[in-house]
mmCIF file of N, CA and C in Angstrom:
data_model
loop_
_atom_site.group_PDB
_atom_site.id
_atom_site.type_symbol
_atom_site.label_atom_id
_atom_site.label_comp_id
_atom_site.label_asym_id
_atom_site.label_seq_id
_atom_site.Cartn_x
_atom_site.Cartn_y
_atom_site.Cartn_z
ATOM 1 N N MET A 1 1.144 16.536 -29.954
ATOM 2 C CA MET A 1 0.653 16.692 -28.594
ATOM 3 C C MET A 1 0.972 18.115 -28.134
ATOM 4 N N ASP A 2 -0.005 18.807 -27.610
ATOM 5 C CA ASP A 2 0.235 20.156 -27.111
ATOM 6 C C ASP A 2 0.746 20.100 -25.682
ATOM 7 N N SER A 3 1.058 21.273 -25.121
ATOM 8 C CA SER A 3 1.653 21.284 -23.783
ATOM 9 C C SER A 3 0.708 20.715 -22.741
ATOM 10 N N SER A 4 -0.601 20.916 -22.906
ATOM 11 C CA SER A 4 -1.522 20.358 -21.918
ATOM 12 C C SER A 4 -1.490 18.829 -21.957
ATOM 13 N N GLY A 5 -1.251 18.250 -23.132
ATOM 14 C CA GLY A 5 -1.100 16.806 -23.238
ATOM 15 C C GLY A 5 0.171 16.335 -22.554
ATOM 16 N N LEU A 6 1.249 17.102 -22.715
ATOM 17 C CA LEU A 6 2.512 16.778 -22.063
ATOM 18 C C LEU A 6 2.359 16.900 -20.544
ATOM 19 N N GLU A 7 1.629 17.913 -20.105
ATOM 20 C CA GLU A 7 1.365 18.081 -18.672
ATOM 21 C C GLU A 7 0.588 16.880 -18.130
ATOM 22 N N ALA A 8 -0.376 16.402 -18.888
ATOM 23 C CA ALA A 8 -1.169 15.242 -18.457
ATOM 24 C C ALA A 8 -0.284 14.003 -18.329
ATOM 25 N N VAL A 9 0.632 13.811 -19.272
ATOM 26 C CA VAL A 9 1.552 12.667 -19.216
ATOM 27 C C VAL A 9 2.461 12.813 -18.005
ATOM 28 N N PHE A 10 2.937 14.034 -17.750
ATOM 29 C CA PHE A 10 3.778 14.283 -16.578
ATOM 30 C C PHE A 10 3.017 13.920 -15.301
ATOM 31 N N LEU A 11 1.799 14.418 -15.157
ATOM 32 C CA LEU A 11 1.024 14.175 -13.939
ATOM 33 C C LEU A 11 0.715 12.688 -13.756
ATOM 34 N N ALA A 12 0.446 12.010 -14.851
ATOM 35 C CA ALA A 12 0.142 10.581 -14.772
ATOM 36 C C ALA A 12 1.368 9.748 -14.404
ATOM 37 N N ASN A 13 2.559 10.271 -14.681
ATOM 38 C CA ASN A 13 3.792 9.515 -14.464
ATOM 39 C C ASN A 13 4.723 10.173 -13.458
ATOM 40 N N ARG A 14 4.196 11.076 -12.649
ATOM 41 C CA ARG A 14 5.011 11.839 -11.710
ATOM 42 C C ARG A 14 5.830 10.936 -10.789
ATOM 43 N N ASP A 15 5.201 9.946 -10.190
ATOM 44 C CA ASP A 15 5.906 9.057 -9.260
ATOM 45 C C ASP A 15 7.000 8.257 -9.962
ATOM 46 N N THR A 16 6.735 7.827 -11.172
ATOM 47 C CA THR A 16 7.726 7.081 -11.942
ATOM 48 C C THR A 16 8.916 7.965 -12.281
ATOM 49 N N LEU A 17 8.646 9.203 -12.670
ATOM 50 C CA LEU A 17 9.730 10.143 -12.971
ATOM 51 C C LEU A 17 10.552 10.446 -11.717
ATOM 52 N N LEU A 18 9.881 10.555 -10.585
ATOM 53 C CA LEU A 18 10.581 10.795 -9.323
ATOM 54 C C LEU A 18 11.498 9.618 -8.986
ATOM 55 N N ARG A 19 11.015 8.394 -9.141
ATOM 56 C CA ARG A 19 11.857 7.214 -8.905
ATOM 57 C C ARG A 19 13.038 7.189 -9.870
ATOM 58 N N PHE A 20 12.790 7.585 -11.111
ATOM 59 C CA PHE A 20 13.860 7.630 -12.106
ATOM 60 C C PHE A 20 14.962 8.594 -11.669
ATOM 61 N N LEU A 21 14.581 9.784 -11.244
ATOM 62 C CA LEU A 21 15.572 10.761 -10.791
ATOM 63 C C LEU A 21 16.343 10.245 -9.577
ATOM 64 N N ARG A 22 15.652 9.606 -8.666
ATOM 65 C CA ARG A 22 16.336 9.040 -7.496
ATOM 66 C C ARG A 22 17.293 7.933 -7.898
ATOM 67 N N SER A 23 16.905 7.134 -8.894
ATOM 68 C CA SER A 23 17.780 6.048 -9.341
ATOM 69 C C SER A 23 19.045 6.584 -10.004
ATOM 70 N N LEU A 24 18.967 7.807 -10.504
ATOM 71 C CA LEU A 24 20.151 8.430 -11.105
ATOM 72 C C LEU A 24 21.044 9.086 -10.071
ATOM 73 N N GLY A 25 20.612 9.056 -8.815
ATOM 74 C CA GLY A 25 21.433 9.598 -7.752
ATOM 75 C C GLY A 25 21.025 10.980 -7.278
ATOM 76 N N ALA A 26 19.826 11.417 -7.603
ATOM 77 C CA ALA A 26 19.386 12.759 -7.208
ATOM 78 C C ALA A 26 19.163 12.873 -5.705
ATOM 79 N N GLY A 27 18.805 11.765 -5.057
ATOM 80 C CA GLY A 27 18.578 11.790 -3.614
ATOM 81 C C GLY A 27 17.529 12.804 -3.213
ATOM 82 N N ASP A 28 17.875 13.650 -2.242
ATOM 83 C CA ASP A 28 16.925 14.642 -1.741
ATOM 84 C C ASP A 28 16.582 15.706 -2.770
ATOM 85 N N ALA A 29 17.404 15.874 -3.778
ATOM 86 C CA ALA A 29 17.162 16.887 -4.802
ATOM 87 C C ALA A 29 16.154 16.425 -5.860
ATOM 88 N N ALA A 30 15.708 15.175 -5.777
ATOM 89 C CA ALA A 30 14.799 14.638 -6.791
ATOM 90 C C ALA A 30 13.510 15.453 -6.890
ATOM 91 N N GLU A 31 12.939 15.833 -5.751
ATOM 92 C CA GLU A 31 11.711 16.638 -5.771
ATOM 93 C C GLU A 31 11.959 17.987 -6.426
ATOM 94 N N ASP A 32 13.097 18.598 -6.125
ATOM 95 C CA ASP A 32 13.427 19.895 -6.725
ATOM 96 C C ASP A 32 13.597 19.766 -8.235
ATOM 97 N N LEU A 33 14.256 18.710 -8.669
ATOM 98 C CA LEU A 33 14.448 18.491 -10.096
ATOM 99 C C LEU A 33 13.119 18.229 -10.792
ATOM 100 N N LEU A 34 12.244 17.487 -10.128
ATOM 101 C CA LEU A 34 10.929 17.218 -10.695
ATOM 102 C C LEU A 34 10.132 18.513 -10.827
ATOM 103 N N HIS A 35 10.248 19.382 -9.834
ATOM 104 C CA HIS A 35 9.577 20.676 -9.904
ATOM 105 C C HIS A 35 10.146 21.510 -11.061
ATOM 106 N N GLU A 36 11.456 21.467 -11.234
ATOM 107 C CA GLU A 36 12.080 22.194 -12.340
ATOM 108 C C GLU A 36 11.594 21.648 -13.684
ATOM 109 N N LEU A 37 11.465 20.331 -13.766
ATOM 110 C CA LEU A 37 10.935 19.710 -14.978
ATOM 111 C C LEU A 37 9.521 20.219 -15.252
ATOM 112 N N TRP A 38 8.684 20.263 -14.216
ATOM 113 C CA TRP A 38 7.313 20.763 -14.346
ATOM 114 C C TRP A 38 7.319 22.205 -14.852
ATOM 115 N N MET A 39 8.185 23.034 -14.282
ATOM 116 C CA MET A 39 8.251 24.434 -14.692
ATOM 117 C C MET A 39 8.682 24.555 -16.158
ATOM 118 N N ARG A 40 9.592 23.710 -16.571
ATOM 119 C CA ARG A 40 10.051 23.767 -17.962
ATOM 120 C C ARG A 40 8.955 23.367 -18.941
ATOM 121 N N ILE A 41 8.171 22.344 -18.605
ATOM 122 C CA ILE A 41 7.116 21.961 -19.547
ATOM 123 C C ILE A 41 5.973 22.969 -19.524
ATOM 124 N N GLN A 42 5.852 23.720 -18.440
ATOM 125 C CA GLN A 42 4.839 24.777 -18.372
ATOM 126 C C GLN A 42 5.209 25.961 -19.257
ATOM 127 N N THR A 43 6.484 26.269 -19.354
ATOM 128 C CA THR A 43 6.904 27.491 -20.032
ATOM 129 C C THR A 43 7.460 27.269 -21.434
ATOM 130 N N ALA A 44 7.901 26.066 -21.728
ATOM 131 C CA ALA A 44 8.528 25.807 -23.026
ATOM 132 C C ALA A 44 7.457 25.600 -24.101
ATOM 133 N N PRO A 45 7.599 26.298 -25.218
ATOM 134 C CA PRO A 45 6.676 26.041 -26.322
ATOM 135 C C PRO A 45 7.004 24.688 -26.951
ATOM 136 N N THR A 46 6.007 23.858 -27.101
ATOM 137 C CA THR A 46 6.238 22.541 -27.693
ATOM 138 C C THR A 46 5.241 22.312 -28.815
ATOM 139 N N GLY A 47 5.673 21.518 -29.746
ATOM 140 C CA GLY A 47 4.795 21.082 -30.819
ATOM 141 C C GLY A 47 4.387 19.653 -30.537
ATOM 142 N N PRO A 48 3.915 18.974 -31.534
ATOM 143 C CA PRO A 48 3.547 17.562 -31.343
ATOM 144 C C PRO A 48 4.768 16.733 -30.928
ATOM 145 N N ILE A 49 4.571 15.866 -29.962
ATOM 146 C CA ILE A 49 5.639 14.999 -29.469
ATOM 147 C C ILE A 49 5.182 13.561 -29.665
ATOM 148 N N ALA A 50 5.954 12.815 -30.445
ATOM 149 C CA ALA A 50 5.565 11.448 -30.800
ATOM 150 C C ALA A 50 5.539 10.526 -29.584
ATOM 151 N N SER A 51 6.504 10.685 -28.692
ATOM 152 C CA SER A 51 6.604 9.810 -27.528
ATOM 153 C C SER A 51 6.793 10.681 -26.278
ATOM 154 N N PRO A 52 5.699 11.192 -25.721
ATOM 155 C CA PRO A 52 5.817 12.170 -24.631
ATOM 156 C C PRO A 52 6.496 11.642 -23.371
ATOM 157 N N LEU A 53 6.290 10.386 -23.020
ATOM 158 C CA LEU A 53 6.931 9.859 -21.819
ATOM 159 C C LEU A 53 8.440 9.769 -22.024
ATOM 160 N N SER A 54 8.863 9.320 -23.176
ATOM 161 C CA SER A 54 10.302 9.280 -23.477
ATOM 162 C C SER A 54 10.886 10.684 -23.462
ATOM 163 N N TYR A 55 10.137 11.634 -23.961
ATOM 164 C CA TYR A 55 10.562 13.036 -23.960
ATOM 165 C C TYR A 55 10.775 13.523 -22.528
ATOM 166 N N LEU A 56 9.860 13.191 -21.631
ATOM 167 C CA LEU A 56 9.988 13.596 -20.229
ATOM 168 C C LEU A 56 11.179 12.923 -19.557
ATOM 169 N N TYR A 57 11.400 11.648 -19.858
ATOM 170 C CA TYR A 57 12.571 10.965 -19.300
ATOM 171 C C TYR A 57 13.860 11.617 -19.789
ATOM 172 N N ARG A 58 13.895 12.005 -21.054
ATOM 173 C CA ARG A 58 15.082 12.662 -21.596
ATOM 174 C C ARG A 58 15.290 14.011 -20.908
ATOM 175 N N MET A 59 14.207 14.762 -20.702
ATOM 176 C CA MET A 59 14.320 16.045 -20.004
ATOM 177 C C MET A 59 14.837 15.836 -18.578
ATOM 178 N N ALA A 60 14.323 14.820 -17.887
ATOM 179 C CA ALA A 60 14.761 14.534 -16.520
ATOM 180 C C ALA A 60 16.238 14.148 -16.503
ATOM 181 N N ASN A 61 16.653 13.339 -17.451
ATOM 182 C CA ASN A 61 18.060 12.946 -17.544
ATOM 183 C C ASN A 61 18.946 14.169 -17.807
ATOM 184 N N ASN A 62 18.503 15.056 -18.681
ATOM 185 C CA ASN A 62 19.271 16.267 -18.969
ATOM 186 C C ASN A 62 19.381 17.157 -17.741
ATOM 187 N N LEU A 63 18.328 17.233 -16.941
ATOM 188 C CA LEU A 63 18.391 18.005 -15.700
ATOM 189 C C LEU A 63 19.426 17.415 -14.750
ATOM 190 N N MET A 64 19.482 16.092 -14.681
ATOM 191 C CA MET A 64 20.486 15.440 -13.832
ATOM 192 C C MET A 64 21.894 15.743 -14.330
ATOM 193 N N LEU A 65 22.090 15.710 -15.647
ATOM 194 C CA LEU A 65 23.400 16.032 -16.207
ATOM 195 C C LEU A 65 23.785 17.471 -15.880
ATOM 196 N N ASP A 66 22.841 18.384 -16.028
ATOM 197 C CA ASP A 66 23.103 19.785 -15.691
ATOM 198 C C ASP A 66 23.473 19.930 -14.221
ATOM 199 N N ARG A 67 22.752 19.231 -13.357
ATOM 200 C CA ARG A 67 23.018 19.292 -11.916
ATOM 201 C C ARG A 67 24.412 18.750 -11.607
ATOM 202 N N HIS A 68 24.752 17.625 -12.234
ATOM 203 C CA HIS A 68 26.068 17.012 -12.019
ATOM 204 C C HIS A 68 27.183 17.969 -12.455
ATOM 205 N N ARG A 69 27.006 18.581 -13.610
ATOM 206 C CA ARG A 69 28.014 19.529 -14.103
ATOM 207 C C ARG A 69 28.148 20.724 -13.164
ATOM 208 N N ALA A 70 27.035 21.222 -12.670
ATOM 209 C CA ALA A 70 27.070 22.375 -11.760
ATOM 210 C C ALA A 70 27.785 22.028 -10.462
ATOM 211 N N VAL A 71 27.535 20.832 -9.935
ATOM 212 C CA VAL A 71 28.197 20.394 -8.702
ATOM 213 C C VAL A 71 29.698 20.261 -8.935
ATOM 214 N N ARG A 72 30.076 19.653 -10.051
ATOM 215 C CA ARG A 72 31.510 19.507 -10.359
ATOM 216 C C ARG A 72 32.181 20.865 -10.522
ATOM 217 N N GLN A 73 31.503 21.788 -11.192
ATOM 218 C CA GLN A 73 32.065 23.119 -11.392
ATOM 219 C C GLN A 73 32.221 23.847 -10.060
ATOM 220 N N ALA A 74 31.248 23.698 -9.165
ATOM 221 C CA ALA A 74 31.328 24.329 -7.848
ATOM 222 C C ALA A 74 32.483 23.744 -7.040
ATOM 223 N N GLU A 75 32.679 22.436 -7.145
ATOM 224 C CA GLU A 75 33.792 21.806 -6.433
ATOM 225 C C GLU A 75 35.117 22.310 -6.956
ATOM 226 N N LYS A 76 35.236 22.454 -8.276
ATOM 227 C CA LYS A 76 36.468 22.985 -8.870
ATOM 228 C C LYS A 76 36.716 24.405 -8.391
ATOM 229 N N ARG A 77 35.674 25.189 -8.386
ATOM 230 C CA ARG A 77 35.794 26.594 -7.971
ATOM 231 C C ARG A 77 36.215 26.695 -6.520
ATOM 232 N N ASP A 78 35.690 25.822 -5.676
ATOM 233 C CA ASP A 78 35.989 25.871 -4.248
ATOM 234 C C ASP A 78 37.407 25.418 -3.918
ATOM 235 N N ARG A 79 38.024 24.659 -4.808
ATOM 236 C CA ARG A 79 39.398 24.201 -4.561
ATOM 237 C C ARG A 79 40.395 25.251 -4.792
#
C-alpha cells in the first residue's frame, strides 16, 4: 500500500482514531495528536503495509506514549 492508500485509510477511520486517542486519555489533545499523525503519514516514506488500520493504531499509540513521556519529563524538570 502506498502513502495515498494509507491516507485513504486514515480519512476513512479518522473518527475511530480520534475516539481511540481519547480513550487513551488524550482529552483535548486528541485533535492535536490526530493532526500530528496525519502529518507523519504525509511525510514518512512507506512501502506496502499489510494491515494499514493496525499500523495507524500503532502510530497513534506511539504518539500517546511520546506525549506521556514528554509530560512526565516536564514535570520532573519543573520540580
